[in-house]
mmCIF file of C-alpha atoms in Angstrom:
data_model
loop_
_atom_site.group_PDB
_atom_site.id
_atom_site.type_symbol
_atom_site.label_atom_id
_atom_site.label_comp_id
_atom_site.label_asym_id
_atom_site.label_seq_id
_atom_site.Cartn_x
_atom_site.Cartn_y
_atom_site.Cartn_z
ATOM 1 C CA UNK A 1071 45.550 -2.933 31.167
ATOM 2 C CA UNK A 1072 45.911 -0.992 34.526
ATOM 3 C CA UNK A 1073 47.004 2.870 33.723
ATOM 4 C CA UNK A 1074 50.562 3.495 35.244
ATOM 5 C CA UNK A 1075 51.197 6.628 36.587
ATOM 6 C CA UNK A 1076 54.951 8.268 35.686
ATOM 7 C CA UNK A 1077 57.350 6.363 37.654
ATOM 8 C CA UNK A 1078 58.317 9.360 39.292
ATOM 9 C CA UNK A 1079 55.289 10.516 40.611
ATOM 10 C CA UNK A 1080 55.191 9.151 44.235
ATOM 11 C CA UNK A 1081 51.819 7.858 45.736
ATOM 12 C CA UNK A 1082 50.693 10.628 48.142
ATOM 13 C CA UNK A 1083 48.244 9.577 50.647
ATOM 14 C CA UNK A 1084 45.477 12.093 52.569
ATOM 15 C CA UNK A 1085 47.252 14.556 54.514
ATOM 16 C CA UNK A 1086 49.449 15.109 50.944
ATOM 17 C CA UNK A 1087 46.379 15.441 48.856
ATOM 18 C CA UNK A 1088 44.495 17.652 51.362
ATOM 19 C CA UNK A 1089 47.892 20.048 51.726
ATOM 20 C CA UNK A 1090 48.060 19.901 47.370
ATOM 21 C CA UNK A 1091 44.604 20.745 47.499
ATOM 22 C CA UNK A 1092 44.140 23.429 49.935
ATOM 23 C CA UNK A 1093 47.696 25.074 50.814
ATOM 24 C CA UNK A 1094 48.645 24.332 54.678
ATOM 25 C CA UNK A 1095 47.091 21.996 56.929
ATOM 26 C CA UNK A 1096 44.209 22.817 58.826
ATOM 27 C CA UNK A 1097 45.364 25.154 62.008
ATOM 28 C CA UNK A 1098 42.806 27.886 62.741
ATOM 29 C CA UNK A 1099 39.808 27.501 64.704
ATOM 30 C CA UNK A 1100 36.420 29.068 63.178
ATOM 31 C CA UNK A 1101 36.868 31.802 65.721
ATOM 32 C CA UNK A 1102 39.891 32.368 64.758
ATOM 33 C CA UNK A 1103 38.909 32.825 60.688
ATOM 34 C CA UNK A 1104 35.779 34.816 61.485
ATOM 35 C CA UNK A 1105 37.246 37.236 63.113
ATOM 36 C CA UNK A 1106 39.990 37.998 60.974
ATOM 37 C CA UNK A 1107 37.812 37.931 57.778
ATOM 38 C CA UNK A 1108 35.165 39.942 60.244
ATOM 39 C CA UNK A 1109 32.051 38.188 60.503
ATOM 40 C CA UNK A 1110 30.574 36.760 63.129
ATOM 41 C CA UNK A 1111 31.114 33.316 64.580
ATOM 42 C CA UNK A 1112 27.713 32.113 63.894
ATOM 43 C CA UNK A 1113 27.711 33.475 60.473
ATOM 44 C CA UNK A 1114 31.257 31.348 60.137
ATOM 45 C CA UNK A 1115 29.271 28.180 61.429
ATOM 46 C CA UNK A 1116 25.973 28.814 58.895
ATOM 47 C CA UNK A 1117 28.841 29.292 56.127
ATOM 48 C CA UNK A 1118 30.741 25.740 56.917
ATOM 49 C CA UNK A 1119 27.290 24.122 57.098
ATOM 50 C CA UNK A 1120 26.103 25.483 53.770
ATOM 51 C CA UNK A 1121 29.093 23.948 52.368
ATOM 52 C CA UNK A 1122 27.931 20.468 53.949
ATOM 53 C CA UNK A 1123 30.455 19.844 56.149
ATOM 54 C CA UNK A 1124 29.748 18.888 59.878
ATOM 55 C CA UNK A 1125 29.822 21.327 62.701
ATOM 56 C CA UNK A 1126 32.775 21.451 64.808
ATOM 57 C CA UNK A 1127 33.856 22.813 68.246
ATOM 58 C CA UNK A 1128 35.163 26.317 68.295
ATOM 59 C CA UNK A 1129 37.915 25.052 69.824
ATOM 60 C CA UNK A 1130 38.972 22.213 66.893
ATOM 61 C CA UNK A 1131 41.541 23.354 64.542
ATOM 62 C CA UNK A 1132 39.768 22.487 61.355
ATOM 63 C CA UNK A 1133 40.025 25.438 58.909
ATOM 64 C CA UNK A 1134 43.327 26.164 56.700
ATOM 65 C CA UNK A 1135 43.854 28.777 54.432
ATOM 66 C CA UNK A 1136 41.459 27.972 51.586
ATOM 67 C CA UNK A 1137 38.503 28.298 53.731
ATOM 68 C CA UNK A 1138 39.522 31.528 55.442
ATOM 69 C CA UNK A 1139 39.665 32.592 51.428
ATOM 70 C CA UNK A 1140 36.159 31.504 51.143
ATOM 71 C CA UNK A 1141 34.605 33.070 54.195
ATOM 72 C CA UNK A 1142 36.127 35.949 52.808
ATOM 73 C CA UNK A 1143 34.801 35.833 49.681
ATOM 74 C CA UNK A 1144 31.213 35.033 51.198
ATOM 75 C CA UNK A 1145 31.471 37.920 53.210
ATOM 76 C CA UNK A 1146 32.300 40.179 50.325
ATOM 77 C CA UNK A 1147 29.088 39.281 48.633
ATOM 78 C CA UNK A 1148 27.528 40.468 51.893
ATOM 79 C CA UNK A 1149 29.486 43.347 52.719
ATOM 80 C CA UNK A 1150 30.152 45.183 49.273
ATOM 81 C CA UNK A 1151 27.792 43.650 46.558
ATOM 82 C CA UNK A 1152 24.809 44.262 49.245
ATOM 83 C CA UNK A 1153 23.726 40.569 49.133
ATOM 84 C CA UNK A 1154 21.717 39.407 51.978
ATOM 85 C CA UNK A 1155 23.343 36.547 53.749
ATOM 86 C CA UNK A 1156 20.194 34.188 53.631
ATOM 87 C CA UNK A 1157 20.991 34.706 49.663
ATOM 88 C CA UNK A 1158 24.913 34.631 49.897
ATOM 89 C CA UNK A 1159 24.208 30.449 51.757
ATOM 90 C CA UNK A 1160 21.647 29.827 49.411
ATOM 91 C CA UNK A 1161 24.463 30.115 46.898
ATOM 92 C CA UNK A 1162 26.719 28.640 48.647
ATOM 93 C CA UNK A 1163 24.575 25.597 49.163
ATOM 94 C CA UNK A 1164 23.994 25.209 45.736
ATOM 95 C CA UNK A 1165 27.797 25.214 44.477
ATOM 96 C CA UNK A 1166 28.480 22.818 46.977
ATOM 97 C CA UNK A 1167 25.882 20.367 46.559
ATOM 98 C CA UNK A 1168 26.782 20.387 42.845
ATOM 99 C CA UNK A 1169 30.592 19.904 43.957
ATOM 100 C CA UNK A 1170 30.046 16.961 46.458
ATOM 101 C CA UNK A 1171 28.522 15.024 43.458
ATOM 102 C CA UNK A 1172 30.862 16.112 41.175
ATOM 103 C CA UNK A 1173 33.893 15.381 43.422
ATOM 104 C CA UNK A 1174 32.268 11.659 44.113
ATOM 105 C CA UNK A 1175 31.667 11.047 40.356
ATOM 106 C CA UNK A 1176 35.381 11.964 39.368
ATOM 107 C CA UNK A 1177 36.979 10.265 42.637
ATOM 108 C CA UNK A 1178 35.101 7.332 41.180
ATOM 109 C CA UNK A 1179 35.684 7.859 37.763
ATOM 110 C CA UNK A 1180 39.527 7.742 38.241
ATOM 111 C CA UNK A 1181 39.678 5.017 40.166
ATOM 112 C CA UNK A 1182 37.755 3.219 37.688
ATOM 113 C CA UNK A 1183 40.586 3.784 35.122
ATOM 114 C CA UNK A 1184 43.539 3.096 37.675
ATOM 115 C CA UNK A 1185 42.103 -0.346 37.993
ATOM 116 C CA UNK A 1186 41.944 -1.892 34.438
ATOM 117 C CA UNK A 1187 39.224 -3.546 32.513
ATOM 118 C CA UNK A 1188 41.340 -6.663 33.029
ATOM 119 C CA UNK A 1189 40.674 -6.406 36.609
ATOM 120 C CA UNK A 1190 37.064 -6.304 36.572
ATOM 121 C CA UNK A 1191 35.436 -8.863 39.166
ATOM 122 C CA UNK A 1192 33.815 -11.623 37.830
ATOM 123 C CA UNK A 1193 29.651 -12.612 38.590
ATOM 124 C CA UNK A 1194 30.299 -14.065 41.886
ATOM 125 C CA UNK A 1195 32.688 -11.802 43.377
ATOM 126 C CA UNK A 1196 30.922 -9.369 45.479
ATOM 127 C CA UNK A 1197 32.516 -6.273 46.920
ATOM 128 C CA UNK A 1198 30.484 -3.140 48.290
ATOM 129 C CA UNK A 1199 33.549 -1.106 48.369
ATOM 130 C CA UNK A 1200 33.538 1.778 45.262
ATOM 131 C CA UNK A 1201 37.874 0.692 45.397
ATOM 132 C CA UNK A 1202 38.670 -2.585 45.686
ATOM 133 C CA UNK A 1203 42.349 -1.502 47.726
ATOM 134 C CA UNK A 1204 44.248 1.269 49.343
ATOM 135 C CA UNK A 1205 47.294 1.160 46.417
ATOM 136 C CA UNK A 1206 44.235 1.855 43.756
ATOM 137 C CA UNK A 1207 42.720 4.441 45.823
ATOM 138 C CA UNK A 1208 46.126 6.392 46.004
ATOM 139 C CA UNK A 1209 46.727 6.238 42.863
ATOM 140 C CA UNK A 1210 43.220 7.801 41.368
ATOM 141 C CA UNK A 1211 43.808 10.191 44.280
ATOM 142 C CA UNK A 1212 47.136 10.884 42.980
ATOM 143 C CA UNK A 1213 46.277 11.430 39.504
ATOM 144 C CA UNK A 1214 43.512 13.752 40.085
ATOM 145 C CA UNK A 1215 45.803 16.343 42.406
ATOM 146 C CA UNK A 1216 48.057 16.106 39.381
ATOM 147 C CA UNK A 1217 45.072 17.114 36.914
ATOM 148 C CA UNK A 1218 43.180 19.196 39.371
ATOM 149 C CA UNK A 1219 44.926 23.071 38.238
ATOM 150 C CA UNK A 1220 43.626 21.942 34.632
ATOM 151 C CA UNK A 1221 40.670 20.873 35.490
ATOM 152 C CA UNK A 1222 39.383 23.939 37.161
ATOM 153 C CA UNK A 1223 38.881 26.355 34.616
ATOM 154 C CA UNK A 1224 37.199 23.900 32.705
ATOM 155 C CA UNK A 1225 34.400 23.520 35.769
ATOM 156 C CA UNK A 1226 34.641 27.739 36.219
ATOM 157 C CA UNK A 1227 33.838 27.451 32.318
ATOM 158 C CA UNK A 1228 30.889 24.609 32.304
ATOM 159 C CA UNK A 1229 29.077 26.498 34.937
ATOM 160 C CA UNK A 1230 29.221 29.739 32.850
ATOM 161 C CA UNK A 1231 28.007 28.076 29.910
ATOM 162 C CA UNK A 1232 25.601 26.501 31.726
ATOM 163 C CA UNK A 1233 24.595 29.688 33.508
ATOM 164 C CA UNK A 1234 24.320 31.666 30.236
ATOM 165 C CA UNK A 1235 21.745 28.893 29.182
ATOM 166 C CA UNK A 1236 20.134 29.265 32.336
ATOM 167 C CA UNK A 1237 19.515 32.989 32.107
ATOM 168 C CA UNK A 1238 17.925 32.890 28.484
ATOM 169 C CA UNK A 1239 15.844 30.500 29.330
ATOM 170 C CA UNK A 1240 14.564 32.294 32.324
ATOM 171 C CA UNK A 1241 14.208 34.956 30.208
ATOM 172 C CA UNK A 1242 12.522 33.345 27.378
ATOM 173 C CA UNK A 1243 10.160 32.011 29.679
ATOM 174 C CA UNK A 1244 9.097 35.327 31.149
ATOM 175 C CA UNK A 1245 8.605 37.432 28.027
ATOM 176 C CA UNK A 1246 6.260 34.701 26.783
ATOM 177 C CA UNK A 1247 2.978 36.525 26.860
ATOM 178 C CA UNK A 1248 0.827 33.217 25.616
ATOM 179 C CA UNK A 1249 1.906 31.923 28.874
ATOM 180 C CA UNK A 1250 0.666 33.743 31.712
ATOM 181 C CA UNK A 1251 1.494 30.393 34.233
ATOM 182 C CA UNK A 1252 4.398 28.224 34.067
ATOM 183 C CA UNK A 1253 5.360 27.239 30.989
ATOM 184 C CA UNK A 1254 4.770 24.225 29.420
ATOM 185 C CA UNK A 1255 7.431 21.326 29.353
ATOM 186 C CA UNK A 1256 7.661 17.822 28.027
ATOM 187 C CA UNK A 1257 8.726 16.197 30.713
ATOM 188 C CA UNK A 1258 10.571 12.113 30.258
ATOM 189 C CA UNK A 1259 11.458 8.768 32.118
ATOM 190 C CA UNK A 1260 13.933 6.601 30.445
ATOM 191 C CA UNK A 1261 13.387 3.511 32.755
ATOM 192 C CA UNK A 1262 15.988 0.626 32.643
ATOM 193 C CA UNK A 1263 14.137 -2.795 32.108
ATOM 194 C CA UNK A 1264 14.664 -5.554 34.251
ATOM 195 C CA UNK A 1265 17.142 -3.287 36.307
ATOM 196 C CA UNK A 1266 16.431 -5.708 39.502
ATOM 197 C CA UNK A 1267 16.910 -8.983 37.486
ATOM 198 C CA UNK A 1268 20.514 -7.240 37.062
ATOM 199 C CA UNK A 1269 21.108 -5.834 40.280
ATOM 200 C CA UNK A 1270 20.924 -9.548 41.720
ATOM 201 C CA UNK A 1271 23.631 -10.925 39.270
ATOM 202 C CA UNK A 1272 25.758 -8.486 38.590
ATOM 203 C CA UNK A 1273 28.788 -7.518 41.683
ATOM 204 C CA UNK A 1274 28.617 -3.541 42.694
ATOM 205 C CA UNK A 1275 31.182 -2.703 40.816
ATOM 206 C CA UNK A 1276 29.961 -4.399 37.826
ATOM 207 C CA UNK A 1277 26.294 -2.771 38.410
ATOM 208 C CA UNK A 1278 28.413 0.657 38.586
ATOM 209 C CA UNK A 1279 30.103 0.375 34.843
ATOM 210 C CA UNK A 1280 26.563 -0.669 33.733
ATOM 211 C CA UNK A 1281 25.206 2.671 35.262
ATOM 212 C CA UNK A 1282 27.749 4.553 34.310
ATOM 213 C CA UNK A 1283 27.100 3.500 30.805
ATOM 214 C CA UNK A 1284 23.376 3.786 30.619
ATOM 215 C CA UNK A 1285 24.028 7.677 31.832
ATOM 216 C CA UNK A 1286 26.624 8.349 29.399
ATOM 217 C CA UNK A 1287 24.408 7.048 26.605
ATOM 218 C CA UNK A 1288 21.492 8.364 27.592
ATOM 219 C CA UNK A 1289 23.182 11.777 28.241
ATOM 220 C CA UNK A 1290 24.215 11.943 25.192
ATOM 221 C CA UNK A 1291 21.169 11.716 23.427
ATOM 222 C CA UNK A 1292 19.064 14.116 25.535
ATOM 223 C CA UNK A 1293 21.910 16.827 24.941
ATOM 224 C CA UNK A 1294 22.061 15.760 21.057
ATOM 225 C CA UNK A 1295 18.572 17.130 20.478
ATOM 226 C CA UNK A 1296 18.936 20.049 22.880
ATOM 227 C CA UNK A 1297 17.137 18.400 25.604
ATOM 228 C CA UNK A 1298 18.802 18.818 29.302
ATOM 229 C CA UNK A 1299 18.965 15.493 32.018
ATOM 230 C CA UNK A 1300 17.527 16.300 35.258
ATOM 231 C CA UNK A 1301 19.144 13.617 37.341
ATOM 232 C CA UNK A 1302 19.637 10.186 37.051
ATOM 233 C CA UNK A 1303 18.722 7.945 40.049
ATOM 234 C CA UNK A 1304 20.626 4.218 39.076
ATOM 235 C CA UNK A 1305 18.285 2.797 36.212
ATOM 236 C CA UNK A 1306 16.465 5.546 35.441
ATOM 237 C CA UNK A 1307 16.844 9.016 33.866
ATOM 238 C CA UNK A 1308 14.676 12.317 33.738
ATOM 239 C CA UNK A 1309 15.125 14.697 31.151
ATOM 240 C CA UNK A 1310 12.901 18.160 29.659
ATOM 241 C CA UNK A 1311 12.719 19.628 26.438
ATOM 242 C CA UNK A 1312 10.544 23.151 25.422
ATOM 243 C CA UNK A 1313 9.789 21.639 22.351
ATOM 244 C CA UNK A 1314 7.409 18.224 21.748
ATOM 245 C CA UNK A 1315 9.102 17.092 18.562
ATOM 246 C CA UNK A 1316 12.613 17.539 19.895
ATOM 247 C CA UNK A 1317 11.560 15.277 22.691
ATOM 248 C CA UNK A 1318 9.741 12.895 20.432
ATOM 249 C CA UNK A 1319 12.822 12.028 19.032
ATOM 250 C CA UNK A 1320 14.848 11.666 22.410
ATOM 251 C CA UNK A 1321 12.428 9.287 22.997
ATOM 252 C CA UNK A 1322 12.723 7.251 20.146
ATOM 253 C CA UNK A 1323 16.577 7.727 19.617
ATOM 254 C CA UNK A 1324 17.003 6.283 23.496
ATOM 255 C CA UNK A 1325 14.643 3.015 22.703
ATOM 256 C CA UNK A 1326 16.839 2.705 19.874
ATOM 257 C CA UNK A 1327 20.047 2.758 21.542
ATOM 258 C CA UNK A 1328 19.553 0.874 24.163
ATOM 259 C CA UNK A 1329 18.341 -1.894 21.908
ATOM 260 C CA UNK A 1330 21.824 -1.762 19.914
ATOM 261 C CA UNK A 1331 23.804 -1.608 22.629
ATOM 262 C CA UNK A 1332 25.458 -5.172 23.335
ATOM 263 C CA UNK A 1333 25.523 -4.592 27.242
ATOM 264 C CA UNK A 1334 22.794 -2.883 28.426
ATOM 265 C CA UNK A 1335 19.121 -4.324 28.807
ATOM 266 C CA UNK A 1336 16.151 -2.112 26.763
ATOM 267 C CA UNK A 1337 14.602 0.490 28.371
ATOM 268 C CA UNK A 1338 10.981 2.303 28.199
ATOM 269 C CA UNK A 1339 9.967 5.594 28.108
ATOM 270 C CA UNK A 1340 6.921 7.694 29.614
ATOM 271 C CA UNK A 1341 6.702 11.421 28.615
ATOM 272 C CA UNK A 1342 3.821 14.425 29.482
ATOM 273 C CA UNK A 1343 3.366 17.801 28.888
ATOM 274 C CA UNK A 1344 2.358 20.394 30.446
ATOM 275 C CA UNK A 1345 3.709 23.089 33.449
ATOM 276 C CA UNK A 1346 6.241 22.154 36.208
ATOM 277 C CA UNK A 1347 7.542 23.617 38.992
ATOM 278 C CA UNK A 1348 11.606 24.094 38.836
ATOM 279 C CA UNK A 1349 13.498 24.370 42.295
ATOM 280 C CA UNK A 1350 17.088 23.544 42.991
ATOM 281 C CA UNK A 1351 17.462 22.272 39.611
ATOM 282 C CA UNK A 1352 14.942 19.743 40.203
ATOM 283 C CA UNK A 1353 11.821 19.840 38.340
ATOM 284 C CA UNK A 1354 8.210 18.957 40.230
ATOM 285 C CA UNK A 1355 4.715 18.802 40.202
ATOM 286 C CA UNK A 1356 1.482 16.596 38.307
ATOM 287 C CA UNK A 1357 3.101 16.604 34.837
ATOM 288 C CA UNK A 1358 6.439 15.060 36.557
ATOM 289 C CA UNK A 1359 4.227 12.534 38.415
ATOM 290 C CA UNK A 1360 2.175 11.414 35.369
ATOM 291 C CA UNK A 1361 5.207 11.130 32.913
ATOM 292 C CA UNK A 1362 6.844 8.666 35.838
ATOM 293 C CA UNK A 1363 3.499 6.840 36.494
ATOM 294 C CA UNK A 1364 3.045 6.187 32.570
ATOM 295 C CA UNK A 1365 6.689 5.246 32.268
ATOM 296 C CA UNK A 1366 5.396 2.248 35.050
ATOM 297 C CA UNK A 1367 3.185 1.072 32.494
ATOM 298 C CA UNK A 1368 4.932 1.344 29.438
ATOM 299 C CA UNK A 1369 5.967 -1.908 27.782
ATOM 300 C CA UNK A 1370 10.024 -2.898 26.765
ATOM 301 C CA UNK A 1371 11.086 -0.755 23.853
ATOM 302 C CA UNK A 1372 7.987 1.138 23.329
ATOM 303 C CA UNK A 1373 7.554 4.697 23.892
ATOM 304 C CA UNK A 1374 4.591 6.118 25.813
ATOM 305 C CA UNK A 1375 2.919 9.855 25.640
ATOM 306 C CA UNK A 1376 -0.053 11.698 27.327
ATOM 307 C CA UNK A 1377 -2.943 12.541 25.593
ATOM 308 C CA UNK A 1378 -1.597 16.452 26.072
ATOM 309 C CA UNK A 1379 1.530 15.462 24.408
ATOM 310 C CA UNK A 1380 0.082 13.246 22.100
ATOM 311 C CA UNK A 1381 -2.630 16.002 20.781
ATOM 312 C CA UNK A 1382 0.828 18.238 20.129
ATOM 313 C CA UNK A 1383 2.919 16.088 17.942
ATOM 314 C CA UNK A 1384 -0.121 15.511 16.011
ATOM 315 C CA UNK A 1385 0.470 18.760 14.061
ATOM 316 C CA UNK A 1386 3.920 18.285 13.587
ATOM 317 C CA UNK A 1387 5.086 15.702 10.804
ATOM 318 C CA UNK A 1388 7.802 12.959 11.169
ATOM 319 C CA UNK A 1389 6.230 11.007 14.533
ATOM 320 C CA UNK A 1390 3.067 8.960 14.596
ATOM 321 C CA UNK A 1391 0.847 8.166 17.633
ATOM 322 C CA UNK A 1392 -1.313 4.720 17.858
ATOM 323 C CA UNK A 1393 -3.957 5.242 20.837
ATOM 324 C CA UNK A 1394 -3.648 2.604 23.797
ATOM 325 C CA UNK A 1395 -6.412 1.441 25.722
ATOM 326 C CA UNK A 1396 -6.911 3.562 28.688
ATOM 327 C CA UNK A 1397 -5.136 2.858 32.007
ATOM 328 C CA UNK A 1398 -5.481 4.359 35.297
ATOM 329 C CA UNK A 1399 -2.550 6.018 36.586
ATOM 330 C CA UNK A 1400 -2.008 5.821 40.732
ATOM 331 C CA UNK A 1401 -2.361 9.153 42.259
ATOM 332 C CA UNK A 1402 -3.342 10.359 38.304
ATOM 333 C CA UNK A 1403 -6.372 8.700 37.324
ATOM 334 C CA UNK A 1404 -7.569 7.411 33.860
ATOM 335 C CA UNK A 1405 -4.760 8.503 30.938
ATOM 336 C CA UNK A 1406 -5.149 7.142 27.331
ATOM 337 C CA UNK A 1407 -1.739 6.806 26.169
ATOM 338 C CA UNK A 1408 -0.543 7.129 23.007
ATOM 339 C CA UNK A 1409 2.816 5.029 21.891
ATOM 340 C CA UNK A 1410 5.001 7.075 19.574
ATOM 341 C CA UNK A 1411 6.513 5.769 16.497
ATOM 342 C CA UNK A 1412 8.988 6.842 13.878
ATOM 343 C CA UNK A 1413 7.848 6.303 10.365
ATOM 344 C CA UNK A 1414 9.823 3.653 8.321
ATOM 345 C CA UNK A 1415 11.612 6.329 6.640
ATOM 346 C CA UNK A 1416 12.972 8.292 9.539
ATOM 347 C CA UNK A 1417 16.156 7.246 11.191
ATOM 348 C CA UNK A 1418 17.790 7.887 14.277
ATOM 349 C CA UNK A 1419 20.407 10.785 13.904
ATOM 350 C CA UNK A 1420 18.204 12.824 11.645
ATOM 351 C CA UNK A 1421 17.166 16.503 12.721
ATOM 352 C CA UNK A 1422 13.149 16.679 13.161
ATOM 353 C CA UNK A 1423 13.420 18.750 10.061
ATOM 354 C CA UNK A 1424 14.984 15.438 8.382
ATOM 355 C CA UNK A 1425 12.510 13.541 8.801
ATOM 356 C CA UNK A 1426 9.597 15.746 8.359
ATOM 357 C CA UNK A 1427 7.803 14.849 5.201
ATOM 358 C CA UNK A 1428 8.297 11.170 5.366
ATOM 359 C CA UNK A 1429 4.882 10.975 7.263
ATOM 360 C CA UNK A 1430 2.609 12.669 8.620
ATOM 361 C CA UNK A 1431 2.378 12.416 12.576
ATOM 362 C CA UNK A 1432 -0.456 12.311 14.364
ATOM 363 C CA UNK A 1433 -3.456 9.452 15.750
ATOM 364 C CA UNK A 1434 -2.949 6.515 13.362
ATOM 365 C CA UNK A 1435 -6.703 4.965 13.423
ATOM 366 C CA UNK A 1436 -5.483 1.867 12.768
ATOM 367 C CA UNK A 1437 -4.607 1.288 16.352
#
C-alpha cells in the first residue's frame, strides 16, 4: 500500500522545501556574503564550486543565509585554526561529494516508499523518470523536510564513527614496521551475472529495486565480517578487508546469498592481494585491476583468488583452494587462479574461528 502522510501535513512544493531547509530565500549576491563574512570574492566563488554547485554572476541573488553560515565557517578554518585554503576546499569537496550522493540516494529512497509496492510497473512499462509524478515527488519531498532535524545528528554521528575508524586504521597502517610500502589488502568484485540479460527486461524502476537490493545485501555482508564497500557501480560491488580469511568468507557468504535470494540472479567473485593506492576514498592500482580482471573470468557462483591470496589462506584453516588452469588476464598477464571453497562443515554465519578445525585450507591436489 502507498504510505499516507498525516492528513494535516500539506504538500509543500520547492520554494517551501528550499525555505524549510535553509532559512530565507536566496537574496544576497556572492559579493555581498564575502564581504560580510570577509573573504575575498574569488575565494567565495572557489568555496561555491567546491560544494559542486555552478558558478553564478556576481550580480544573481543566489545565496541565503545558510551559505553565508558556511562561508563563514570555511573561513574560520582559514583564519583561526591556520588551515590553508587549498586544504579548507579539499574538505569541502569531500563532504559535499559524499552529500550529493547521499541526498540522491534518500530523495530516491523516499520516493520509493511514497509510491507503494502495489504500484510497481509491470515488464513492459518503461519509464526513465526516478518518480513516476509530481504528487509522489512532493510527497517524498515532504516527508524528508519533516525527518530532516532527526536525521542530522545521525549523519554528524556516522561520519564520526566512520572517521574514528578511519584514523586507526591510518594509524595501524603506519606503525606497521613489516610493511615499509603500502600495506597489503585483499581487494574483491562481487559481479552480478547476467546483469544485461536483466537490464533489457526489466523497466528502470524495476532495475532500480533490483540494485537497490543487491547493495543492501551485499552491504551487509561485507560489514558483517568487518570488511568495508568501496562503491558500488549498478551490478557490481568492490569491497577490502586487512585480513585474507575475513575476506574469504565475504566471498563465500555473498555466492551464497545471492543464490538464496528468490529475486536476484547469482553473482561471481574475483579477489587479490596485495598493496593499493587509497585516494578520495577510492582504492587503485595493479591489485585493484587484477581482482576486477579475474572477477571477468570467474564462472556463476564460484569464487576466484590470486595465487598471492591463494598462497595466504593456505595457512589458515576453514577455506580450501582447488588450482584452475592458468588464464591470461588483459593488461595482467598469465594468473593461475585458485577457486575458494568452504568445507562441508562450515556454514555461512559462522566466525572464521567457527569454522576453523573443520578442514584444513589450503591447495586441494585433487583439482
Amino acid at each position: 500500500m502507498e504510505q499516507d502522510l498525516p492528513d494535516a501535513t500539506p504538500l509543500m512544493d520547492a520554494d517551501d522545501i528550499e525555505r524549510a531547509l535553509l532559512g530565507r530565500p536566496a537574496s544576497m549576491r556572492r559579493s555581498e556574503i564575502s564581504q560580510d563574512v570577509e573573504v575575498t570574492p574569488g575565494s567565495a566563488r572557489r568555496f561555491w564550486h567546491a560544494l559542486g554547485f555552478q558558478i553564478v554572476e556576481d550580480e544573481e541573488a543566489m545565496f541565503t543565509e545558510a551559505d553565508r553560515e558556511a562561508l563563514q565557517a570555511v573561513a574560520r578554518l582559514t583564519h583561526d585554526l591556520d588551515v590553508e585554503e587549498e586544504l579548507a576546499l579539499a574538505m569541502t569537496r569531500a563532504l559535499a561529494r559524499t552529500a550529493d550522493r547521499l541526498a540522491v540516494w534518500q530523495t530516491q529512497l523516499m520516493a520509493e516508499y511514497v509510491t507503494g509496492h502495489d504500484q510497481v510497473p509491470d515488464l513492459a512499462e518503461r519509464d526513465a523518470r526516478a518518480v513516476e509524478n509530481v504528487d509522489v515527488a512532493r510527497r517524498a519531498g515532504t516527508r524528508l523536510v519533516e525527518l530532516a532535524d532527526e536525521i542530522e545528528p545521525l549523519m554528524v554521528y556516522a561520519w564520526r564513527r566512520h572517521l574514528a575508524s578511519a584514523i586507526t586504521r591510518m594509524l595501524a597502517d603506519a606503525g606497521n614496521d613489516e610493511t615499509p610500502s603500502a600495506p597489503g589488502r585483499v581487494i574483491g568484485f562481487a559481479d552480478l551475472v547476467s546483469f544485461t540479460t536483466l537490464v533489457r527486461r526489466m523497466s528502470e524502476r524495476q532495475l532500480a529495486v533490483l540494485v537497490q537490493r543487491f547493495e543492501r545485501l551485499a552491504s551487509d555482508v561485507v560489514t558483517t565480517h568487518g570488511g568495508r564497500v568501496i562503491k558500488t557501480v549498478g551490478d557490481e560491488v568492490l569491497f577490502i578487508h586487512t585480513d585474507p580469511a575475513a575476506a574469504a568468507a565475504i566471498a563465500l557468504d555473498l555466492v551464497e546469498a545471492m543464490s538464496e535470494d528468490d529475486v536476484l540472479p547469482e553473482v561471481r567473485v574475483g579477489m587479490a592481494w596485495g598493496s593499493v593506492v587509497s585516494r578520495l576514498g577510492d582504492v587503485f592500482g595493479v591489485t585493484v585491476n587484477r581482482a576486477s580482471r579475474l572477477t571477468a573470468v570467474t564462472p556463476s557462483g564460484r569464487v576466484f583468488v590470486d595465487d598471492e591470496l591463494a598462497r595466504r589462506l593456505g595457512t589458515v584453516s576453514g577455506f580450501i583452494v582447488r588450482p584452475q588452469r592458468r588464464r591470461s588476464l588483459r593488461g595482467i598477464g598469465l594468473v593461475t587462479p585458485g577457486e575458494l571453497h568452504r568445507p562441508a562443515a562450515g556454514r555461512r554465519g559462522a566466525s572464521v574461528e567457527e569454522q576453523a578445525g573443520s578442514s584444513r585450507a589450503g591447495y586441494d591436489p585433487q583439482s
